[in-house]
PDB file of C-alpha atoms in Angstrom:
ATOM      1  CA  MET C 271       6.771 -22.658 -14.752  1.00 46.00           C
ATOM      2  CA  LYS C 272       5.417 -19.197 -14.334  1.00 54.00           C
ATOM      3  CA  PRO C 273       3.749 -18.640 -10.951  1.00 58.00           C
ATOM      4  CA  GLU C 274      -0.008 -18.973 -10.655  1.00 54.00           C
ATOM      5  CA  LEU C 275      -2.464 -17.621  -8.102  1.00 51.00           C
ATOM      6  CA  ASN C 276      -5.879 -19.268  -7.756  1.00 47.00           C
ATOM      7  CA  ASP C 277      -5.794 -20.366 -11.408  1.00 42.00           C
ATOM      8  CA  LYS C 278      -5.127 -16.791 -12.532  1.00 58.00           C
ATOM      9  CA  GLN C 279      -1.802 -16.030 -14.119  1.00 70.00           C
ATOM     10  CA  VAL C 280       0.262 -13.355 -12.423  1.00 85.00           C
ATOM     11  CA  THR C 281       0.982 -12.033 -15.901  1.00 85.00           C
ATOM     12  CA  ASP C 282      -2.714 -11.098 -16.252  1.00 87.00           C
ATOM     13  CA  ILE C 283      -2.118  -8.573 -13.483  1.00 90.00           C
ATOM     14  CA  PHE C 284       1.418  -7.627 -14.549  1.00 92.00           C
ATOM     15  CA  PRO C 285       1.350  -7.983 -18.373  1.00 91.00           C
ATOM     16  CA  TYR C 286       4.927  -6.761 -18.742  1.00 92.00           C
ATOM     17  CA  LEU C 287       6.172  -9.882 -16.940  1.00 92.00           C
ATOM     18  CA  LYS C 288       5.200 -11.968 -19.973  1.00 90.00           C
ATOM     19  CA  VAL C 289       8.696 -11.336 -21.373  1.00 92.00           C
ATOM     20  CA  VAL C 290      10.243 -13.414 -18.556  1.00 92.00           C
ATOM     21  CA  SER C 291      10.972 -16.961 -19.677  1.00 91.00           C
ATOM     22  CA  PRO C 292       9.945 -20.059 -17.671  1.00 89.00           C
ATOM     23  CA  GLU C 293      13.627 -20.735 -16.953  1.00 92.00           C
ATOM     24  CA  GLU C 294      14.047 -17.246 -15.483  1.00 93.00           C
ATOM     25  CA  TRP C 295      10.992 -17.714 -13.273  1.00 92.00           C
ATOM     26  CA  ILE C 296      12.647 -20.824 -11.865  1.00 91.00           C
ATOM     27  CA  GLN C 297      15.913 -18.930 -11.290  1.00 94.00           C
ATOM     28  CA  ALA C 298      13.977 -16.151  -9.555  1.00 94.00           C
ATOM     29  CA  HIS C 299      12.498 -18.617  -7.015  1.00 93.00           C
ATOM     30  CA  ALA C 300       9.151 -16.873  -7.440  1.00 91.00           C
ATOM     31  CA  PHE C 301       6.428 -17.579  -4.907  1.00 91.00           C
ATOM     32  CA  THR C 302       3.194 -15.989  -3.751  1.00 90.00           C
ATOM     33  CA  LYS C 303       2.014 -15.422  -0.207  1.00 91.00           C
ATOM     34  CA  HIS C 304      -1.258 -14.382   1.420  1.00 92.00           C
ATOM     35  CA  PHE C 305      -1.425 -11.854   4.267  1.00 93.00           C
ATOM     36  CA  GLU C 306      -4.301 -10.778   6.462  1.00 91.00           C
ATOM     37  CA  ALA C 307      -5.118  -7.104   6.960  1.00 87.00           C
ATOM     38  CA  LYS C 308      -2.681  -5.154   9.134  1.00 85.00           C
ATOM     39  CA  SER C 309       0.180  -7.586   8.488  1.00 90.00           C
ATOM     40  CA  ARG C 310       3.731  -6.413   7.920  1.00 88.00           C
ATOM     41  CA  ILE C 311       4.299  -7.798   4.464  1.00 88.00           C
ATOM     42  CA  PHE C 312       7.654  -6.275   3.578  1.00 81.00           C
ATOM     43  CA  ARG C 313      10.428  -4.741   5.620  1.00 78.00           C
ATOM     44  CA  ARG C 314      14.125  -3.908   5.440  1.00 77.00           C
ATOM     45  CA  GLU C 315      15.444  -7.450   5.805  1.00 81.00           C
ATOM     46  CA  ASP C 316      13.075  -8.690   3.081  1.00 82.00           C
ATOM     47  CA  ALA C 317      14.276  -5.999   0.670  1.00 83.00           C
ATOM     48  CA  ALA C 318      17.820  -7.335   0.963  1.00 84.00           C
ATOM     49  CA  MET C 319      16.634 -10.614  -0.608  1.00 89.00           C
ATOM     50  CA  TYR C 320      13.473 -10.052  -2.649  1.00 90.00           C
ATOM     51  CA  GLY C 321      11.638  -7.903  -5.124  1.00 88.00           C
ATOM     52  CA  MET C 322       7.913  -7.661  -4.470  1.00 89.00           C
ATOM     53  CA  PHE C 323       4.785  -7.241  -6.601  1.00 92.00           C
ATOM     54  CA  LEU C 324       1.394  -6.547  -4.995  1.00 92.00           C
ATOM     55  CA  ILE C 325      -1.127  -8.852  -6.674  1.00 92.00           C
ATOM     56  CA  SER C 326      -4.290  -7.889  -4.786  1.00 90.00           C
ATOM     57  CA  GLY C 327      -5.405  -5.607  -1.990  1.00 89.00           C
ATOM     58  CA  SER C 328      -3.709  -2.433  -0.814  1.00 88.00           C
ATOM     59  CA  ALA C 329      -0.845  -1.608   1.526  1.00 89.00           C
ATOM     60  CA  ARG C 330       0.581   1.455   3.193  1.00 86.00           C
ATOM     61  CA  ILE C 331       4.250   2.352   2.975  1.00 85.00           C
ATOM     62  CA  THR C 332       5.343   3.632   6.377  1.00 83.00           C
ATOM     63  CA  ILE C 333       8.549   5.121   7.717  1.00 78.00           C
ATOM     64  CA  ILE C 334       9.762   5.821  11.236  1.00 72.00           C
ATOM     65  CA  ASN C 335      10.343   9.521  11.921  1.00 68.00           C
ATOM     66  CA  GLU C 336      13.159  10.948  14.012  1.00 65.00           C
ATOM     67  CA  ASP C 337      10.744  11.234  16.947  1.00 64.00           C
ATOM     68  CA  GLY C 338      10.058   7.483  16.734  1.00 63.00           C
ATOM     69  CA  ASN C 339       6.534   7.817  15.372  1.00 66.00           C
ATOM     70  CA  GLU C 340       5.372   5.957  12.273  1.00 69.00           C
ATOM     71  CA  SER C 341       4.076   7.951   9.310  1.00 75.00           C
ATOM     72  CA  VAL C 342       2.325   6.818   6.146  1.00 78.00           C
ATOM     73  CA  LEU C 343       4.420   7.813   3.152  1.00 79.00           C
ATOM     74  CA  ASN C 344       2.326   6.361   0.348  1.00 81.00           C
ATOM     75  CA  ILE C 345      -0.395   3.843  -0.531  1.00 84.00           C
ATOM     76  CA  LEU C 346       0.392   0.859  -2.757  1.00 87.00           C
ATOM     77  CA  SER C 347      -2.448  -0.675  -4.789  1.00 87.00           C
ATOM     78  CA  ALA C 348      -2.793  -4.008  -6.562  1.00 89.00           C
ATOM     79  CA  GLY C 349      -0.703  -4.189  -9.725  1.00 89.00           C
ATOM     80  CA  GLU C 350       1.955  -1.823  -8.371  1.00 88.00           C
ATOM     81  CA  VAL C 351       5.542  -2.092  -7.184  1.00 86.00           C
ATOM     82  CA  CYS C 352       6.857   0.007  -4.291  1.00 83.00           C
ATOM     83  CA  SER C 353       8.942   2.905  -5.648  1.00 78.00           C
ATOM     84  CA  LEU C 354      11.124   2.892  -2.524  1.00 79.00           C
ATOM     85  CA  LEU C 355      11.932  -0.751  -3.226  1.00 82.00           C
ATOM     86  CA  VAL C 356      13.079   0.066  -6.755  1.00 83.00           C
ATOM     87  CA  LEU C 357      15.205   3.010  -5.663  1.00 82.00           C
ATOM     88  CA  SER C 358      16.799   1.194  -2.740  1.00 83.00           C
ATOM     89  CA  GLY C 359      17.583  -1.787  -4.962  1.00 81.00           C
ATOM     90  CA  LEU C 360      19.189   0.283  -7.689  1.00 80.00           C
ATOM     91  CA  SER C 361      21.169   2.416  -5.234  1.00 83.00           C
ATOM     92  CA  GLY C 362      22.303  -0.483  -3.045  1.00 80.00           C
ATOM     93  CA  GLN C 363      20.941   1.269   0.043  1.00 82.00           C
ATOM     94  CA  ASP C 364      18.748  -0.241   2.741  1.00 81.00           C
ATOM     95  CA  TYR C 365      15.001  -0.159   2.225  1.00 81.00           C
ATOM     96  CA  PRO C 366      13.858   2.713   4.472  1.00 80.00           C
ATOM     97  CA  GLY C 367      10.260   1.729   5.053  1.00 79.00           C
ATOM     98  CA  THR C 368       7.790  -1.000   5.938  1.00 84.00           C
ATOM     99  CA  LEU C 369       4.771  -2.230   3.979  1.00 87.00           C
ATOM    100  CA  ILE C 370       1.642  -2.914   6.033  1.00 88.00           C
ATOM    101  CA  SER C 371      -1.445  -4.424   4.420  1.00 90.00           C
ATOM    102  CA  GLU C 372      -4.634  -2.363   4.650  1.00 85.00           C
ATOM    103  CA  SER C 373      -6.730  -5.315   3.512  1.00 85.00           C
ATOM    104  CA  GLU C 374      -6.114  -8.961   2.752  1.00 88.00           C
ATOM    105  CA  VAL C 375      -3.366  -9.066   0.141  1.00 91.00           C
ATOM    106  CA  GLU C 376      -1.582 -11.480  -2.164  1.00 91.00           C
ATOM    107  CA  VAL C 377       2.074 -10.796  -2.834  1.00 91.00           C
ATOM    108  CA  LEU C 378       4.504 -12.124  -5.425  1.00 92.00           C
ATOM    109  CA  TYR C 379       8.135 -12.399  -4.350  1.00 92.00           C
ATOM    110  CA  VAL C 380      11.141 -12.893  -6.637  1.00 93.00           C
ATOM    111  CA  LEU C 381      14.828 -12.857  -5.804  1.00 93.00           C
ATOM    112  CA  LYS C 382      16.221  -9.342  -5.724  1.00 91.00           C
ATOM    113  CA  SER C 383      18.995 -10.282  -8.156  1.00 92.00           C
ATOM    114  CA  SER C 384      16.408 -11.444 -10.706  1.00 94.00           C
ATOM    115  CA  PHE C 385      14.250  -8.375 -10.141  1.00 92.00           C
ATOM    116  CA  LEU C 386      17.161  -6.013 -10.805  1.00 91.00           C
ATOM    117  CA  ARG C 387      18.295  -8.018 -13.826  1.00 94.00           C
ATOM    118  CA  TRP C 388      14.825  -7.877 -15.365  1.00 94.00           C
ATOM    119  CA  LEU C 389      14.855  -4.095 -14.930  1.00 91.00           C
ATOM    120  CA  GLN C 390      18.100  -3.847 -16.867  1.00 91.00           C
ATOM    121  CA  VAL C 391      17.415  -6.406 -19.612  1.00 94.00           C
ATOM    122  CA  TYR C 392      13.710  -6.054 -20.471  1.00 95.00           C
ATOM    123  CA  GLU C 393      12.442  -2.745 -21.811  1.00 95.00           C
ATOM    124  CA  PRO C 394       8.715  -3.517 -21.137  1.00 94.00           C
ATOM    125  CA  ILE C 395       9.505  -4.219 -17.472  1.00 94.00           C
ATOM    126  CA  ARG C 396      11.754  -1.188 -17.197  1.00 92.00           C
ATOM    127  CA  SER C 397       9.144   1.123 -18.751  1.00 93.00           C
ATOM    128  CA  ALA C 398       6.338  -0.201 -16.549  1.00 91.00           C
ATOM    129  CA  ILE C 399       8.341  -0.108 -13.314  1.00 90.00           C
ATOM    130  CA  PHE C 400       9.793   3.352 -13.874  1.00 89.00           C
ATOM    131  CA  GLY C 401       6.414   4.648 -15.029  1.00 88.00           C
ATOM    132  CA  GLY C 402       4.984   3.338 -11.777  1.00 83.00           C
ATOM    133  CA  LEU C 403       7.872   4.889  -9.879  1.00 81.00           C
ATOM    134  CA  LEU C 404       6.996   8.278 -11.361  1.00 84.00           C
ATOM    135  CA  ASP C 405       3.319   7.828 -10.501  1.00 82.00           C
ATOM    136  CA  GLY C 406       4.228   6.810  -6.956  1.00 76.00           C
ATOM    137  CA  THR C 407       6.498   9.803  -6.510  1.00 78.00           C
ATOM    138  CA  LEU C 408       3.796  12.182  -7.724  1.00 81.00           C
ATOM    139  CA  ARG C 409       1.287  10.523  -5.396  1.00 77.00           C
ATOM    140  CA  MET C 410       3.640  10.966  -2.438  1.00 75.00           C
ATOM    141  CA  ALA C 411       4.032  14.650  -3.307  1.00 78.00           C
ATOM    142  CA  ASN C 412       0.261  15.020  -3.572  1.00 78.00           C
ATOM    143  CA  MET C 413      -0.272  13.354  -0.176  1.00 74.00           C
ATOM    144  CA  LEU C 414       2.250  15.710   1.396  1.00 75.00           C
ATOM    145  CA  GLN C 415       0.582  18.720  -0.186  1.00 76.00           C
ATOM    146  CA  GLU C 416      -2.836  17.585   1.043  1.00 76.00           C
ATOM    147  CA  ARG C 417      -1.535  17.196   4.600  1.00 74.00           C
ATOM    148  CA  GLN C 418      -0.234  20.737   4.476  1.00 74.00           C
ATOM    149  CA  SER C 419      -3.206  22.402   2.797  1.00 79.00           C
ATOM    150  CA  LEU C 420      -6.449  20.450   3.373  1.00 84.00           C
ATOM    151  CA  PRO C 421      -8.512  20.674   6.584  1.00 90.00           C
ATOM    152  CA  LEU C 422      -8.173  17.666   8.866  1.00 90.00           C
ATOM    153  CA  GLU C 423     -11.816  16.591   8.564  1.00 92.00           C
ATOM    154  CA  GLN C 424     -11.522  16.589   4.778  1.00 91.00           C
ATOM    155  CA  ARG C 425      -8.356  14.437   4.929  1.00 90.00           C
ATOM    156  CA  LEU C 426      -9.998  12.083   7.415  1.00 92.00           C
ATOM    157  CA  ALA C 427     -13.123  11.707   5.269  1.00 92.00           C
ATOM    158  CA  ARG C 428     -10.986  10.867   2.227  1.00 90.00           C
ATOM    159  CA  THR C 429      -9.096   8.205   4.145  1.00 88.00           C
ATOM    160  CA  LEU C 430     -12.274   6.632   5.539  1.00 91.00           C
ATOM    161  CA  LEU C 431     -13.753   6.474   2.049  1.00 90.00           C
ATOM    162  CA  ARG C 432     -10.578   4.935   0.651  1.00 85.00           C
ATOM    163  CA  ILE C 433     -10.357   2.116   3.185  1.00 84.00           C
ATOM    164  CA  THR C 434     -14.082   1.234   3.070  1.00 86.00           C
ATOM    165  CA  SER C 435     -16.679   0.634   0.367  1.00 85.00           C
ATOM    166  CA  ASP C 436     -20.440   0.306  -0.026  1.00 88.00           C
ATOM    167  CA  GLU C 437     -20.036  -3.469   0.258  1.00 87.00           C
ATOM    168  CA  HIS C 438     -17.627  -3.267   3.193  1.00 86.00           C
ATOM    169  CA  PRO C 439     -18.571  -0.238   5.328  1.00 90.00           C
ATOM    170  CA  LEU C 440     -16.820  -1.557   8.451  1.00 89.00           C
ATOM    171  CA  VAL C 441     -13.050  -1.348   8.775  1.00 86.00           C
ATOM    172  CA  HIS C 442     -10.832  -2.531  11.609  1.00 88.00           C
ATOM    173  CA  THR C 443      -8.569   0.394  12.373  1.00 88.00           C
ATOM    174  CA  THR C 444      -7.519   2.461  15.359  1.00 89.00           C
ATOM    175  CA  HIS C 445      -7.580   6.197  15.899  1.00 92.00           C
ATOM    176  CA  GLN C 446      -3.785   6.135  15.958  1.00 88.00           C
ATOM    177  CA  GLU C 447      -3.580   4.392  12.590  1.00 86.00           C
ATOM    178  CA  LEU C 448      -5.924   6.954  11.065  1.00 88.00           C
ATOM    179  CA  ALA C 449      -3.808   9.724  12.576  1.00 88.00           C
ATOM    180  CA  ASP C 450      -0.660   8.218  11.076  1.00 82.00           C
ATOM    181  CA  ASP C 451      -2.397   8.020   7.720  1.00 82.00           C
ATOM    182  CA  ILE C 452      -3.431  11.673   7.545  1.00 84.00           C
ATOM    183  CA  GLY C 453      -0.451  13.187   9.358  1.00 80.00           C
ATOM    184  CA  SER C 454      -2.154  14.161  12.599  1.00 84.00           C
ATOM    185  CA  VAL C 455      -2.307  12.992  16.219  1.00 85.00           C
ATOM    186  CA  ARG C 456      -4.685  10.523  17.835  1.00 88.00           C
ATOM    187  CA  GLU C 457      -6.494  13.017  20.086  1.00 91.00           C
ATOM    188  CA  VAL C 458      -7.407  15.294  17.178  1.00 92.00           C
ATOM    189  CA  VAL C 459      -8.605  12.373  15.051  1.00 91.00           C
ATOM    190  CA  SER C 460     -10.700  11.073  17.963  1.00 93.00           C
ATOM    191  CA  ARG C 461     -12.452  14.442  18.238  1.00 93.00           C
ATOM    192  CA  ALA C 462     -13.128  14.517  14.492  1.00 93.00           C
ATOM    193  CA  LEU C 463     -14.530  10.974  14.557  1.00 94.00           C
ATOM    194  CA  GLY C 464     -16.740  11.949  17.482  1.00 92.00           C
ATOM    195  CA  HIS C 465     -17.996  14.908  15.452  1.00 93.00           C
ATOM    196  CA  PHE C 466     -18.791  12.626  12.498  1.00 94.00           C
ATOM    197  CA  GLN C 467     -20.545  10.184  14.818  1.00 93.00           C
ATOM    198  CA  LYS C 468     -22.758  12.893  16.333  1.00 93.00           C
ATOM    199  CA  LYS C 469     -23.857  13.779  12.805  1.00 93.00           C
ATOM    200  CA  GLY C 470     -24.812  10.147  12.212  1.00 94.00           C
ATOM    201  CA  TRP C 471     -22.215   9.585   9.492  1.00 94.00           C
ATOM    202  CA  LEU C 472     -20.472   6.683  11.177  1.00 92.00           C
ATOM    203  CA  GLU C 473     -20.229   4.478  14.232  1.00 92.00           C
ATOM    204  CA  THR C 474     -16.990   3.785  16.012  1.00 91.00           C
ATOM    205  CA  GLY C 475     -15.803   1.399  18.689  1.00 90.00           C
ATOM    206  CA  ARG C 476     -12.595  -0.035  20.037  1.00 89.00           C
ATOM    207  CA  GLY C 477     -10.537  -0.848  16.946  1.00 88.00           C
ATOM    208  CA  TRP C 478     -13.276  -0.361  14.341  1.00 91.00           C
ATOM    209  CA  VAL C 479     -15.166   2.255  12.344  1.00 92.00           C
ATOM    210  CA  LYS C 480     -18.390   1.650  10.384  1.00 93.00           C
ATOM    211  CA  ILE C 481     -19.566   4.109   7.747  1.00 93.00           C
ATOM    212  CA  ILE C 482     -23.304   4.862   8.003  1.00 93.00           C
ATOM    213  CA  ASN C 483     -23.721   7.816   5.625  1.00 93.00           C
ATOM    214  CA  ARG C 484     -21.206   7.564   2.804  1.00 91.00           C
ATOM    215  CA  GLY C 485     -22.800  10.428   0.892  1.00 93.00           C
ATOM    216  CA  CYS C 486     -22.150  13.006   3.618  1.00 92.00           C
ATOM    217  CA  LEU C 487     -18.586  11.797   4.024  1.00 92.00           C
ATOM    218  CA  THR C 488     -18.114  12.147   0.284  1.00 93.00           C
ATOM    219  CA  GLU C 489     -19.340  15.760   0.388  1.00 92.00           C
ATOM    220  CA  THR C 490     -16.878  16.489   3.208  1.00 91.00           C
ATOM    221  CA  ALA C 491     -14.045  14.848   1.258  1.00 89.00           C
ATOM    222  CA  MET C 492     -14.599  17.021  -1.827  1.00 86.00           C
TER     223      MET C 492
END
C-alpha cells in the first residue's frame, strides 16, 4: 500500500509520487515519522540509507564550518526535498549537512536505492525534484546575498517573522540559534533583541522569544 498520514495520502502533498506503484512502495520500505521542534531529523548516516520528503512543518539545513560552528545553509518547507540530499545521492558522496526541525514535522522516509531509481525512471518525479533543487539552490544564493548586504536588524526581523505567526507569536529559540540562522554571533543578536524589546516589539527570556508588535517588525524586515 501507499503510505498514509492521519488519513491524508502522502501523494496529496507530493502529487508526482502518484506514478509509484503499490509494489514499489513496499520495496521502498516507506514509513513516516513525527519529530518535535528542534529535533535532528536527518543526518549523514541517515542519508546513506534513506531518501526523505518533508510532509509538514519546516526544517533548517545546517553545516559545520571549519571553525566548528554550525551555520544555517537553507530552510526546507513542507512539500520539499533537500537539494543536498539529491546531490549527495547522485554523486555518491556523503551528505554534508544536518536537518533540524524548526517546528513539529512529519517526515516520509524511503530507501535510498528506491529514491534514486524513481529519479531515473519517472519523469514527473525527476522534473519535480530537479525543479525543487533549482529553487533550493537559488534560495541558498539569496540567503547568502542577504547576509552580505542586509543590515543585521533587518535579517533578524525577517527570521523572527518566519519562525512565528499571528496565531503562534511565541517561539522557543536561543540567541545562538538566531545568530546561526542569520550569519552573526550571539552577542550581536542579543543586543539587537534587547533593542527590539525596549521598543516594545517583543519579549524575550531564557530560550524563548514572543512577538508583541508584528507590524513594526514587518516594517523593519522590508
